[in-house]
PDB file of C-alpha atoms in Angstrom:
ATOM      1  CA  UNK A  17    -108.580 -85.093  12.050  1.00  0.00           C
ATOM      2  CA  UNK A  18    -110.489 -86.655   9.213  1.00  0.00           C
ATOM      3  CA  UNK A  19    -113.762 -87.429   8.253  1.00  0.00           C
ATOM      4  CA  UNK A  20    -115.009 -90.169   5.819  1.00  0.00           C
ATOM      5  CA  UNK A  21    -117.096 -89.177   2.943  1.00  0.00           C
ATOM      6  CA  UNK A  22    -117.580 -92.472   1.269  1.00  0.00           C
ATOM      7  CA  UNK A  23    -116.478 -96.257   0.965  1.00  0.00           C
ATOM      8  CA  UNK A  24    -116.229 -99.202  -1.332  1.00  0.00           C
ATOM      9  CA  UNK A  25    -114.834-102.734  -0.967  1.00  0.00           C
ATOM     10  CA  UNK A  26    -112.296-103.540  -3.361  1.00  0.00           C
ATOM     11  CA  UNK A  27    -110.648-106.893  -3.953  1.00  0.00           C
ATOM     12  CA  UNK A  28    -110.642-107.294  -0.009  1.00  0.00           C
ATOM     13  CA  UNK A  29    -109.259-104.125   1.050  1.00  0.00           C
ATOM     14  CA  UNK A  30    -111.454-100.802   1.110  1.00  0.00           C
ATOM     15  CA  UNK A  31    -111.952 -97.800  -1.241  1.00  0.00           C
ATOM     16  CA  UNK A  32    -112.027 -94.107   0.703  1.00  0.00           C
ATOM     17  CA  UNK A  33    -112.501 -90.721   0.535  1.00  0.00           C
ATOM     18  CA  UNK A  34    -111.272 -88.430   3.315  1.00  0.00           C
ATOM     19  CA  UNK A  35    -111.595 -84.873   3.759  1.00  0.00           C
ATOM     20  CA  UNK A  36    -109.902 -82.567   6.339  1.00  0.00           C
ATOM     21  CA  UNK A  37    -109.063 -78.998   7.154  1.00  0.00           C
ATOM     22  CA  UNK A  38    -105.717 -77.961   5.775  1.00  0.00           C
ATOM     23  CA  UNK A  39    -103.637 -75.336   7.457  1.00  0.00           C
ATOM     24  CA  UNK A  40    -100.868 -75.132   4.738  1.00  0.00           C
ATOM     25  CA  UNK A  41    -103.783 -74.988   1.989  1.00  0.00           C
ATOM     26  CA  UNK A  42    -106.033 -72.542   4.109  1.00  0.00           C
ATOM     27  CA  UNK A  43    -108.868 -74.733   2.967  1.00  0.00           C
ATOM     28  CA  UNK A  44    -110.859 -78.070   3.336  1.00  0.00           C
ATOM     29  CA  UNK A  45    -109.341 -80.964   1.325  1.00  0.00           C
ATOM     30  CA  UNK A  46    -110.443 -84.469   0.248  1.00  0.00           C
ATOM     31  CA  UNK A  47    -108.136 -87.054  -0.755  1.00  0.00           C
ATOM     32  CA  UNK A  48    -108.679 -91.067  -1.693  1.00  0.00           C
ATOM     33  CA  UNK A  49    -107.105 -93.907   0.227  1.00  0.00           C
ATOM     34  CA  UNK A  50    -107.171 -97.709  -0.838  1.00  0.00           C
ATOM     35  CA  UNK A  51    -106.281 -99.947   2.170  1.00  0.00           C
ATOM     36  CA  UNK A  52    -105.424-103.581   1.494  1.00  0.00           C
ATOM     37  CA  UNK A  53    -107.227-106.156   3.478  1.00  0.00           C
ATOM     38  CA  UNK A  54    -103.664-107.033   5.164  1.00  0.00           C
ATOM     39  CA  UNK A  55    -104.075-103.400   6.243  1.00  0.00           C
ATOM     40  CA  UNK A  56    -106.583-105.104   8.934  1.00  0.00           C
ATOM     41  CA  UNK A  57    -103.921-106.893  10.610  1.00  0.00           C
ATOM     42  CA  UNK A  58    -101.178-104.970  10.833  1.00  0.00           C
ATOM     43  CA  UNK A  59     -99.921-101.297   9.294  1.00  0.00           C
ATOM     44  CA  UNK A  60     -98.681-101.615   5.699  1.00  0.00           C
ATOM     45  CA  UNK A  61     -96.242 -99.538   3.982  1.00  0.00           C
ATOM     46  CA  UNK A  62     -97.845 -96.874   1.274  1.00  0.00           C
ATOM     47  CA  UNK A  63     -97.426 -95.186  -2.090  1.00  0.00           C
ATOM     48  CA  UNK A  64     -98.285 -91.712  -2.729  1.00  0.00           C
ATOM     49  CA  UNK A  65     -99.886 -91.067  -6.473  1.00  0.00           C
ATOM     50  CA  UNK A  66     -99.792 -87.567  -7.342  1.00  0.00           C
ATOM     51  CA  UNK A  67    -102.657 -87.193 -10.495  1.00  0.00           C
ATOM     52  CA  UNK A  68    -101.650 -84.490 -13.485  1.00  0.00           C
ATOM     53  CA  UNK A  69    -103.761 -81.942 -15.262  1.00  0.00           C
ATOM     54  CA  UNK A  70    -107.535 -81.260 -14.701  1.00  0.00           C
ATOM     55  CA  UNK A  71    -107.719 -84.372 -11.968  1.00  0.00           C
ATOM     56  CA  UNK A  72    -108.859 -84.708  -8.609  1.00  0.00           C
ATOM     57  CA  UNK A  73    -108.176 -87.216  -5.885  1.00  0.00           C
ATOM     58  CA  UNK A  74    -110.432 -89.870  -7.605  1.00  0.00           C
ATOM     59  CA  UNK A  75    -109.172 -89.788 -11.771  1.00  0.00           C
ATOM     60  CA  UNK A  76    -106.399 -92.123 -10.779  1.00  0.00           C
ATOM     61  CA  UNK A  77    -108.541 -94.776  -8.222  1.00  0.00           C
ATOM     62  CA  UNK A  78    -111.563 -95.318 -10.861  1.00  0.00           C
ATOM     63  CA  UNK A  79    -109.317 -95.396 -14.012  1.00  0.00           C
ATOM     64  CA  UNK A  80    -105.756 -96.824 -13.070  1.00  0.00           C
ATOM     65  CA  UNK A  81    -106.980-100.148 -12.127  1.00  0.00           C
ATOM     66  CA  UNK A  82    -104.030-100.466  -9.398  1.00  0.00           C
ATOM     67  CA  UNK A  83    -105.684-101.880  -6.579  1.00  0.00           C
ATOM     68  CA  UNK A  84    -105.978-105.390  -7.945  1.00  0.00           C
ATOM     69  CA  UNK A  85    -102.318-105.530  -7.784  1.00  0.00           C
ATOM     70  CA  UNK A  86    -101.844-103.174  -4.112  1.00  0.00           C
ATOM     71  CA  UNK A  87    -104.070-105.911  -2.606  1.00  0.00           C
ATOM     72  CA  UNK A  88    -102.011-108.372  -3.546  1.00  0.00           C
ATOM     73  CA  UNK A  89     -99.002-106.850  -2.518  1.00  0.00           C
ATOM     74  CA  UNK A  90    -100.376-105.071   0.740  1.00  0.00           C
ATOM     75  CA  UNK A  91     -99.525-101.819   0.039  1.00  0.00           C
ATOM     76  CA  UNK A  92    -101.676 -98.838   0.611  1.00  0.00           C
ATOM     77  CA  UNK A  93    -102.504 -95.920  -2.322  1.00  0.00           C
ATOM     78  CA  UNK A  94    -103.179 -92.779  -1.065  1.00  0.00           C
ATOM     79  CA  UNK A  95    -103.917 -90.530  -3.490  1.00  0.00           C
ATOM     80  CA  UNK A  96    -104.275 -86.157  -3.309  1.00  0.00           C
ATOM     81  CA  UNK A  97    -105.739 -83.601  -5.033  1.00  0.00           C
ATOM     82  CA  UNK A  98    -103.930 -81.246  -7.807  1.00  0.00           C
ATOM     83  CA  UNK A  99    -104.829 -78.359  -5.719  1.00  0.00           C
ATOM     84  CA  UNK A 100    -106.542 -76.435  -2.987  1.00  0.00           C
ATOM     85  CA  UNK A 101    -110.259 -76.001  -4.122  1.00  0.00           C
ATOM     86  CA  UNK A 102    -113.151 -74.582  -2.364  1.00  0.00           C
ATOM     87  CA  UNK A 103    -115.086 -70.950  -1.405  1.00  0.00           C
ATOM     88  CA  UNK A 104    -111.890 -68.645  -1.522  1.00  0.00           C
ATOM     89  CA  UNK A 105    -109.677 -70.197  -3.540  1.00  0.00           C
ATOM     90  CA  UNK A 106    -108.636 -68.292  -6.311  1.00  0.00           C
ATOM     91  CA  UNK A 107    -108.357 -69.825  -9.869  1.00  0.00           C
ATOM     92  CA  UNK A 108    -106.856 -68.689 -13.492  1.00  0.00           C
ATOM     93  CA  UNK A 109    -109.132 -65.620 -14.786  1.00  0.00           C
ATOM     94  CA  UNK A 110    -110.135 -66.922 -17.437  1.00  0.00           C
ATOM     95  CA  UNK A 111    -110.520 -71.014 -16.175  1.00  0.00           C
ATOM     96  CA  UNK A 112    -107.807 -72.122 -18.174  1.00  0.00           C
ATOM     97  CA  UNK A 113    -106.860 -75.635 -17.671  1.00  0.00           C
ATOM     98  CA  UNK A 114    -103.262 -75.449 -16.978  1.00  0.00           C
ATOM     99  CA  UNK A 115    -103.238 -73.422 -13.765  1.00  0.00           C
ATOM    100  CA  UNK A 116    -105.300 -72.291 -10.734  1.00  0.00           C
ATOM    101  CA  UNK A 117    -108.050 -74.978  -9.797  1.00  0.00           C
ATOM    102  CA  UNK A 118    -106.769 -78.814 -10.666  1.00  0.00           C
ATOM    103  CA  UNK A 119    -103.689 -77.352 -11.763  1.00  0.00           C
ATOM    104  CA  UNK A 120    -101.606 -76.654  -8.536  1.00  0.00           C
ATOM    105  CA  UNK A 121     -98.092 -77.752  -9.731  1.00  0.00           C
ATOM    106  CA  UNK A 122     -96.795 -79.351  -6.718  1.00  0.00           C
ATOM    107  CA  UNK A 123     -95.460 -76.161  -5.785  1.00  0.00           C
ATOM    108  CA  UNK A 124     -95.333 -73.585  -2.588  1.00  0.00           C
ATOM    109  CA  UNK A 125     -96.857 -69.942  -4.117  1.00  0.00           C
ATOM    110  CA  UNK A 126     -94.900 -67.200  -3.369  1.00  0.00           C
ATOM    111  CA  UNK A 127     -97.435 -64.772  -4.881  1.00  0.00           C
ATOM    112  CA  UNK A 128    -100.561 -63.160  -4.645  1.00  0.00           C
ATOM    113  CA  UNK A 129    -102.877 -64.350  -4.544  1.00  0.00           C
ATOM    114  CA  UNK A 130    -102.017 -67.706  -4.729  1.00  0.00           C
ATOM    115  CA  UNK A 131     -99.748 -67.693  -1.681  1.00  0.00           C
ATOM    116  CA  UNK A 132    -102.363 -67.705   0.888  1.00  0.00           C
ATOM    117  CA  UNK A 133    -103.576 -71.319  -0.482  1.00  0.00           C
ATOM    118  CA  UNK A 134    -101.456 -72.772  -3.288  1.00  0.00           C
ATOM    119  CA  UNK A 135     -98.603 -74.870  -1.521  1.00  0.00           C
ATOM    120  CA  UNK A 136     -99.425 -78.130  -2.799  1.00  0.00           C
ATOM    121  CA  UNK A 137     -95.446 -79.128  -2.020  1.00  0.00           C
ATOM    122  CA  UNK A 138     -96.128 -79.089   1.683  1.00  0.00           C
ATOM    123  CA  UNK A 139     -99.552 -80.060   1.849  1.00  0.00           C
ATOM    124  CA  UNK A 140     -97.906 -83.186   0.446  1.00  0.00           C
ATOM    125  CA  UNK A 141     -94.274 -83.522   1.812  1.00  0.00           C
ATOM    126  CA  UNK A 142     -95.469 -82.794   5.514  1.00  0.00           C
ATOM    127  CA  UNK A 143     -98.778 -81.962   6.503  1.00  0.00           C
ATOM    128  CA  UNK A 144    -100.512 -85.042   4.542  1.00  0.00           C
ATOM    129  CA  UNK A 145     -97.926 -87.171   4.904  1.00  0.00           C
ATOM    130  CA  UNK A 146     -98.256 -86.824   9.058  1.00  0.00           C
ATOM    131  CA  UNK A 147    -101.974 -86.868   8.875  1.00  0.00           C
ATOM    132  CA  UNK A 148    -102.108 -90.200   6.787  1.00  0.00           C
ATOM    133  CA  UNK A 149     -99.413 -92.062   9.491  1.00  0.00           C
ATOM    134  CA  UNK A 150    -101.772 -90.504  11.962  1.00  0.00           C
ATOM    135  CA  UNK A 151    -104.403 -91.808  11.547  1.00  0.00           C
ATOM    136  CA  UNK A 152    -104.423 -94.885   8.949  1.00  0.00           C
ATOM    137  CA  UNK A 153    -102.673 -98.180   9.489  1.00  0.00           C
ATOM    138  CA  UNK A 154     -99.995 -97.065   7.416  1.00  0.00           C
ATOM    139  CA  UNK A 155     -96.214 -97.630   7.770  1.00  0.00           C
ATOM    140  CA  UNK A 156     -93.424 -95.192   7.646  1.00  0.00           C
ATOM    141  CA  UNK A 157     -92.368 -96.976   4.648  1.00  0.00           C
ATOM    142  CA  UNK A 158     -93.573 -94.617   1.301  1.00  0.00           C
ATOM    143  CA  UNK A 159     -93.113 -94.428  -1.993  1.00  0.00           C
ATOM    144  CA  UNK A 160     -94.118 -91.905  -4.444  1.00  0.00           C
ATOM    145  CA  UNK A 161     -95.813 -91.808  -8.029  1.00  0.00           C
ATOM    146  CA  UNK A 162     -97.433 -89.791 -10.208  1.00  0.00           C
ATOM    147  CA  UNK A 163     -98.583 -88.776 -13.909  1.00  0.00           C
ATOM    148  CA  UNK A 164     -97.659 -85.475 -16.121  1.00  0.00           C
ATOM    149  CA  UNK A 165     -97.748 -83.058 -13.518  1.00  0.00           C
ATOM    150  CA  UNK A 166     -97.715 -85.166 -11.128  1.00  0.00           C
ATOM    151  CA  UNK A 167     -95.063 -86.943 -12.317  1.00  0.00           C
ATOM    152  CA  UNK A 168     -93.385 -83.793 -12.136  1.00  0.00           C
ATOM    153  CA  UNK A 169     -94.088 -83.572  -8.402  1.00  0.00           C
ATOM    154  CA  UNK A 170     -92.839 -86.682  -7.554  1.00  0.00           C
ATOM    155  CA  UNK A 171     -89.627 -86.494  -9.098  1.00  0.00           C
ATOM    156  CA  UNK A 172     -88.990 -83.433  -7.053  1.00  0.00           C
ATOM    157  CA  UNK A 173     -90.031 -84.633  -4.165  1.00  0.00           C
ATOM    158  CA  UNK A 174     -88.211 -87.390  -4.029  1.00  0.00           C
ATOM    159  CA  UNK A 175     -85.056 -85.521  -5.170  1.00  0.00           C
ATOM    160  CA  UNK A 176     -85.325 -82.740  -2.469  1.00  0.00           C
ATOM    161  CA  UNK A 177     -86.531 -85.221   0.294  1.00  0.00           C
ATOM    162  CA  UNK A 178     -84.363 -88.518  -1.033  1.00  0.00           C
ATOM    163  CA  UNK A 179     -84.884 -89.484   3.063  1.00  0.00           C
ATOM    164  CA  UNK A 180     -88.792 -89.919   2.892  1.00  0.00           C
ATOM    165  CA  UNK A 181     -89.108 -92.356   0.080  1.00  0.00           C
ATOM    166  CA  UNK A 182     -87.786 -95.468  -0.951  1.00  0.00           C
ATOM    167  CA  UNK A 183     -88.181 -94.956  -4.634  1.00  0.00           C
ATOM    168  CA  UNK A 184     -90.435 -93.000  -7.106  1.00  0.00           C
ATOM    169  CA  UNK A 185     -91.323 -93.194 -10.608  1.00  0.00           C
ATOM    170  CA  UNK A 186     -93.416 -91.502 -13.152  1.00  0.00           C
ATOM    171  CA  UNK A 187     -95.820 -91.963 -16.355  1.00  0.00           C
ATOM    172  CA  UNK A 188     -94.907 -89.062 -18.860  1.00  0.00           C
ATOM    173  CA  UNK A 189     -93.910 -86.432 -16.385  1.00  0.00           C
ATOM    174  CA  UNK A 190     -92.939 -82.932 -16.811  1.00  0.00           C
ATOM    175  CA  UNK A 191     -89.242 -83.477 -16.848  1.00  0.00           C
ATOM    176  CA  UNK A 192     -88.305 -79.792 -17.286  1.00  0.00           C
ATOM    177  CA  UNK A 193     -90.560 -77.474 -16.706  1.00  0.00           C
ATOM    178  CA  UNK A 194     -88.472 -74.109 -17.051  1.00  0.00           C
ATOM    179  CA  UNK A 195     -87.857 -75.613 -20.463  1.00  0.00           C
ATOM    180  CA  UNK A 196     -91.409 -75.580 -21.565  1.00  0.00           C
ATOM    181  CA  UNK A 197     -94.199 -73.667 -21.469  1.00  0.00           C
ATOM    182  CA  UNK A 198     -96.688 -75.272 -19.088  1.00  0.00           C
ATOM    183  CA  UNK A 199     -93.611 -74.612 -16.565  1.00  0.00           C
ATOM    184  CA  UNK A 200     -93.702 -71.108 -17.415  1.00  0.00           C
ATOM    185  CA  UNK A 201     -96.816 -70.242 -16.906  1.00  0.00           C
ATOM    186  CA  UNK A 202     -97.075 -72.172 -13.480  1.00  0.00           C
ATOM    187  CA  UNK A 203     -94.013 -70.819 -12.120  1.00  0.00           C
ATOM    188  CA  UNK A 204     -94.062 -67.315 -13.358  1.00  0.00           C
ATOM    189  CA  UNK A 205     -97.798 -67.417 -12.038  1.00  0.00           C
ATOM    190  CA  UNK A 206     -97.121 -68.789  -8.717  1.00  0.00           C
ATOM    191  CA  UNK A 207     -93.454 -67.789  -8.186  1.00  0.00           C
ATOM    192  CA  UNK A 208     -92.936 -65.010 -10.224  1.00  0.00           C
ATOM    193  CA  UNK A 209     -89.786 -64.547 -12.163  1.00  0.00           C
ATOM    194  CA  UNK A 210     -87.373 -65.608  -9.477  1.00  0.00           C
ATOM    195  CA  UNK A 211     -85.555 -68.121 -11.863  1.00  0.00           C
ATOM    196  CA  UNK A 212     -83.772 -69.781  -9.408  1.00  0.00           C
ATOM    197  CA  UNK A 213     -86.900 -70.603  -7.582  1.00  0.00           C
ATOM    198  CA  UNK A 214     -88.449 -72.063 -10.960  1.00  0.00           C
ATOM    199  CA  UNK A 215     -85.150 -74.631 -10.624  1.00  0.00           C
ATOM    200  CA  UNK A 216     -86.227 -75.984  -7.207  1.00  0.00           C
ATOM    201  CA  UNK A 217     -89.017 -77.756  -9.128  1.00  0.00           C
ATOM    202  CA  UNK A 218     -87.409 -78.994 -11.514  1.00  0.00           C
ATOM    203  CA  UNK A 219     -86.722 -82.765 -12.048  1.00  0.00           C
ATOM    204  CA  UNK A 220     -83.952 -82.620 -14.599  1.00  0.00           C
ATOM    205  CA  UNK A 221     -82.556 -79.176 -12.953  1.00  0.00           C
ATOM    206  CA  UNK A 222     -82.643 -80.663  -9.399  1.00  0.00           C
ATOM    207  CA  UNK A 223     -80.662 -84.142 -10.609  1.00  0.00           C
ATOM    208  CA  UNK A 224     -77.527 -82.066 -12.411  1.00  0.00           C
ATOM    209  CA  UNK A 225     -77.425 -80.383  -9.496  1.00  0.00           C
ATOM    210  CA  UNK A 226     -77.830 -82.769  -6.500  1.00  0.00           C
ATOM    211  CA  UNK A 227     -76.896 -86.230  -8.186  1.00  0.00           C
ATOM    212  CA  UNK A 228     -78.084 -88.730  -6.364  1.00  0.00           C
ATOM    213  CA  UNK A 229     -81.758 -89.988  -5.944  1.00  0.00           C
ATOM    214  CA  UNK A 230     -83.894 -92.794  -4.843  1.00  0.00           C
ATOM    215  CA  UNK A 231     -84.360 -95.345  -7.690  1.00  0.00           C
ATOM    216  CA  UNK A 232     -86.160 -94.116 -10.422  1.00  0.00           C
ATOM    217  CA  UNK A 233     -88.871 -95.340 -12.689  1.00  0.00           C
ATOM    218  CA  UNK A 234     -89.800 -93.348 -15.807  1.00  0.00           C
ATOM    219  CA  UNK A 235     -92.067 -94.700 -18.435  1.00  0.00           C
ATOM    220  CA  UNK A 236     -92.972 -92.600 -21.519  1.00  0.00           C
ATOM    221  CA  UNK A 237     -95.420 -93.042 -24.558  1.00  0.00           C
ATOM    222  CA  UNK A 238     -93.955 -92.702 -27.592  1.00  0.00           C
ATOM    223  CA  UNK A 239     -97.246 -91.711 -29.385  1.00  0.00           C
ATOM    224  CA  UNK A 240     -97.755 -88.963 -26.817  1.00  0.00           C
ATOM    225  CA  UNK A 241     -98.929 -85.143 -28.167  1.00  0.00           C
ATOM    226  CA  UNK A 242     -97.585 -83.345 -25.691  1.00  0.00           C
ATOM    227  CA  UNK A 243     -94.297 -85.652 -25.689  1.00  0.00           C
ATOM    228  CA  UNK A 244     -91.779 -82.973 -27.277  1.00  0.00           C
ATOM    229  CA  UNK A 245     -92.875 -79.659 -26.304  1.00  0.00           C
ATOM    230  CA  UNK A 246     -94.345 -80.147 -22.716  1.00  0.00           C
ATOM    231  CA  UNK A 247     -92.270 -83.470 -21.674  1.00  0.00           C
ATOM    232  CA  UNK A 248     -89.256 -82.971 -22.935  1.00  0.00           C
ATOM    233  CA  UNK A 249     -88.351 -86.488 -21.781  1.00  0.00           C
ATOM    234  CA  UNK A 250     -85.121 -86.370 -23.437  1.00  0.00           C
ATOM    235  CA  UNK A 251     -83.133 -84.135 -21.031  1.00  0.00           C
ATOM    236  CA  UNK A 252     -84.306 -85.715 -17.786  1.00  0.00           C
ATOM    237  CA  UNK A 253     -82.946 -88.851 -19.602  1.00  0.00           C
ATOM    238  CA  UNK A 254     -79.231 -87.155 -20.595  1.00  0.00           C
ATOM    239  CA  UNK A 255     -79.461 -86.051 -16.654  1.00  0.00           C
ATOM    240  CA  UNK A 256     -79.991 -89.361 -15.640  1.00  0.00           C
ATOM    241  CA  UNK A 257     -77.095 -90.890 -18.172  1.00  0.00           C
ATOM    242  CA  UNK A 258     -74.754 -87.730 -16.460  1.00  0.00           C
ATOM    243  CA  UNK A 259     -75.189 -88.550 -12.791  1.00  0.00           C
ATOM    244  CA  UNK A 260     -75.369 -92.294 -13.128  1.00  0.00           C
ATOM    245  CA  UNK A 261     -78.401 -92.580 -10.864  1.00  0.00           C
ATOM    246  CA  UNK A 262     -79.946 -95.921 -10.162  1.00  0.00           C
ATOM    247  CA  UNK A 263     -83.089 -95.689 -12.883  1.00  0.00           C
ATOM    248  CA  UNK A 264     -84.769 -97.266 -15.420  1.00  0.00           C
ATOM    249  CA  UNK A 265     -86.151 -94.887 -18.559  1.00  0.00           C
ATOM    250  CA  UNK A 266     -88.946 -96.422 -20.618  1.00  0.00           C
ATOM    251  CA  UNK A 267     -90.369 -95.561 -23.913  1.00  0.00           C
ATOM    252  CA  UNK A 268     -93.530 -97.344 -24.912  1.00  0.00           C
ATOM    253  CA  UNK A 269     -94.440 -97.260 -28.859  1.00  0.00           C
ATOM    254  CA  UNK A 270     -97.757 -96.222 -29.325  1.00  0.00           C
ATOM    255  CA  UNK A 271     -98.969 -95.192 -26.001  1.00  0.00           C
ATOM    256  CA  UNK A 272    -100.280 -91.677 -25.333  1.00  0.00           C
ATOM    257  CA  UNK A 273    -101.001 -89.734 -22.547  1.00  0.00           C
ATOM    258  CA  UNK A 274    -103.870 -90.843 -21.207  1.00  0.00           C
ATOM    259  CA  UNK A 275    -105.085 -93.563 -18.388  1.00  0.00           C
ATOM    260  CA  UNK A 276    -104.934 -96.027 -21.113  1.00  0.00           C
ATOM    261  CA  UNK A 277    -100.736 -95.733 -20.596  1.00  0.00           C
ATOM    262  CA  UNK A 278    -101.093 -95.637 -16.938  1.00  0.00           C
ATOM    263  CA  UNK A 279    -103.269 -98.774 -16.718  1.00  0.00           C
ATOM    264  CA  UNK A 280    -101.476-100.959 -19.034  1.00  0.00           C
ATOM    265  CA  UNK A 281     -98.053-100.493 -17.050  1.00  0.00           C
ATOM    266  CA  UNK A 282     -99.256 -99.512 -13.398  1.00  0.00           C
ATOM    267  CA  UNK A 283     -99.027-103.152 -12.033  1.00  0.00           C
ATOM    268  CA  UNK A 284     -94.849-102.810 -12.957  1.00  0.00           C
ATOM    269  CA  UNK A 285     -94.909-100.094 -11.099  1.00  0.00           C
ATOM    270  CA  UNK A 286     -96.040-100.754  -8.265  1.00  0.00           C
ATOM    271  CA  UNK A 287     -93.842-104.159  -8.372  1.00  0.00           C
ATOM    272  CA  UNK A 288     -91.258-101.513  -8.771  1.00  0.00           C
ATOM    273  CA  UNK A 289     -91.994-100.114  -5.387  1.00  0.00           C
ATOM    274  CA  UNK A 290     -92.576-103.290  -3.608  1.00  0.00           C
ATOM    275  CA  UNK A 291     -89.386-104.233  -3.908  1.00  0.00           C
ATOM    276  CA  UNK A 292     -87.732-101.134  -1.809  1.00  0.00           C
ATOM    277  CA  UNK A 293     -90.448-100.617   0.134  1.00  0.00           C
ATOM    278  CA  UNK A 294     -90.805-104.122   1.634  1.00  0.00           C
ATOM    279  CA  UNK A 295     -86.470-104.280   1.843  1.00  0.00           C
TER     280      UNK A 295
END
């Protein structure tokens, strides 16, 4: 079940927020839907934007300026939280920005304490997933995107579950995280130093090893600060040359990392997306 907090119109279609009581996140959740106005007709198919670092469920609908471009298209954007939040849930010791709260890593915890509410993987593979085709007009028809971290998501989730999404593509993800140290800290934090665990969330990792994968869209600043040390853009891109997967790699000369990037290319994405998802 879900209940509405609040709602705009938008270029015909509507503007949500949801929140709901999550039994894989032990918790109460919110997340941000944009349904096109051809949503009032007739289900429409949906991409999944999973936000990075520090965000909630409503950086990517005030800042990314994609639902000019979903209304015209007629898809819907739903769009998560970076991690469980509320009375309860535990967070980094010393509020750092780059784990606990806003920082959940796409992952599923295997440690205390974050293994009674961090498992941000299945909140998003299953449990949100089958409450959004539930209850919106939505299609079974998804695609998935995402920034940084959650960039980093979506690339694994669409190489582990290559059946539930048409395509994916990321701005300036995380392309191998137990290469760098935001990916250590996360995953010796929630999954402790189980290395071969760390590799199940890994992008670059996951594509040498599988070799196959929806079609891919990557996009990449060139002007990024976190480009070589945290990114490391360069070996999902050798993986990709390797395993000869259907993608398209994109550098971008003087972008960074922010919303700035992600607005002045998000309408090729989702064009990107439209194209398999409406096939």
């Amino acid at each position: 079940m879900i209940n509405k907090v609040n709602e705009v119109k938008l270029f015909g279609g509507r503007q949500i927020r949801y929140e709901h009581p999550s039994s894989v996140l032990n918790c109460t959740m919110q997340f941000s839907v944009y349904l096109p106005p051809q949503a009032e007709q007739q289900p429409v198919p949906a991409l999944y934007w999973l936000s990075g670092l520090t965000c909630t469920d409503e950086n990517f609908s005030s800042k990314a300026g994609a639902q000019r471009v979903a209304a015209e298209l007629g898809i819907a954007l739903i769009i998560p939280d970076t991690s469980p939040r509320g009375e309860g849930v535990p967070d980094d010791a010393n509020q750092a920005y780059d784990f606990g709260l806003g920082a959940g890593f796409y992952v599923n915890a295997t440690q205390a304490p974050w293994n009674q509410h961090y498992h941000m993987y299945d909140y998003i593979v299953q449990e949100l997933r089958e409450l959004v085709e539930k209850e919106l007009p939505v299609t079974q028809r998804r695609a998935i995107s995402g920034h940084s971290m959650g960039g980093h998501g979506a690339l694994v989730m669409a190489l582990r579950n290559p059946e539930l999404y048409t395509s994916v593509s990321a701005f300036a993800p995380i392309c191998h995280p137990t290469q760098c140290p935001w990916g250590h800290k996360a995953f010796s934090g929630y999954l402790g130093d189980d290395q071969a665990a760390w590799q199940e969330y890994d992008a670059t990792e996951l594509l040498l090893r599988l070799r196959k994968a929806p079609p891919m869209l990557i996009s990449q600043g060139e002007a990024d600060n976190f480009l070589a040390e945290q990114l490391r853009p360069d070996d999902l891109a050798n993986a990709i040359a390797e395993t000869g997967v259907e993608a398209t790699f994109e550098r971008h000369e003087g972008y960074d990392h922010s919303y700035y990037f992600i607005a002045s290319f998000i309408e090729q994405h989702l064009r990107f997306h439209a194209e398999k998802l409406f096939n």
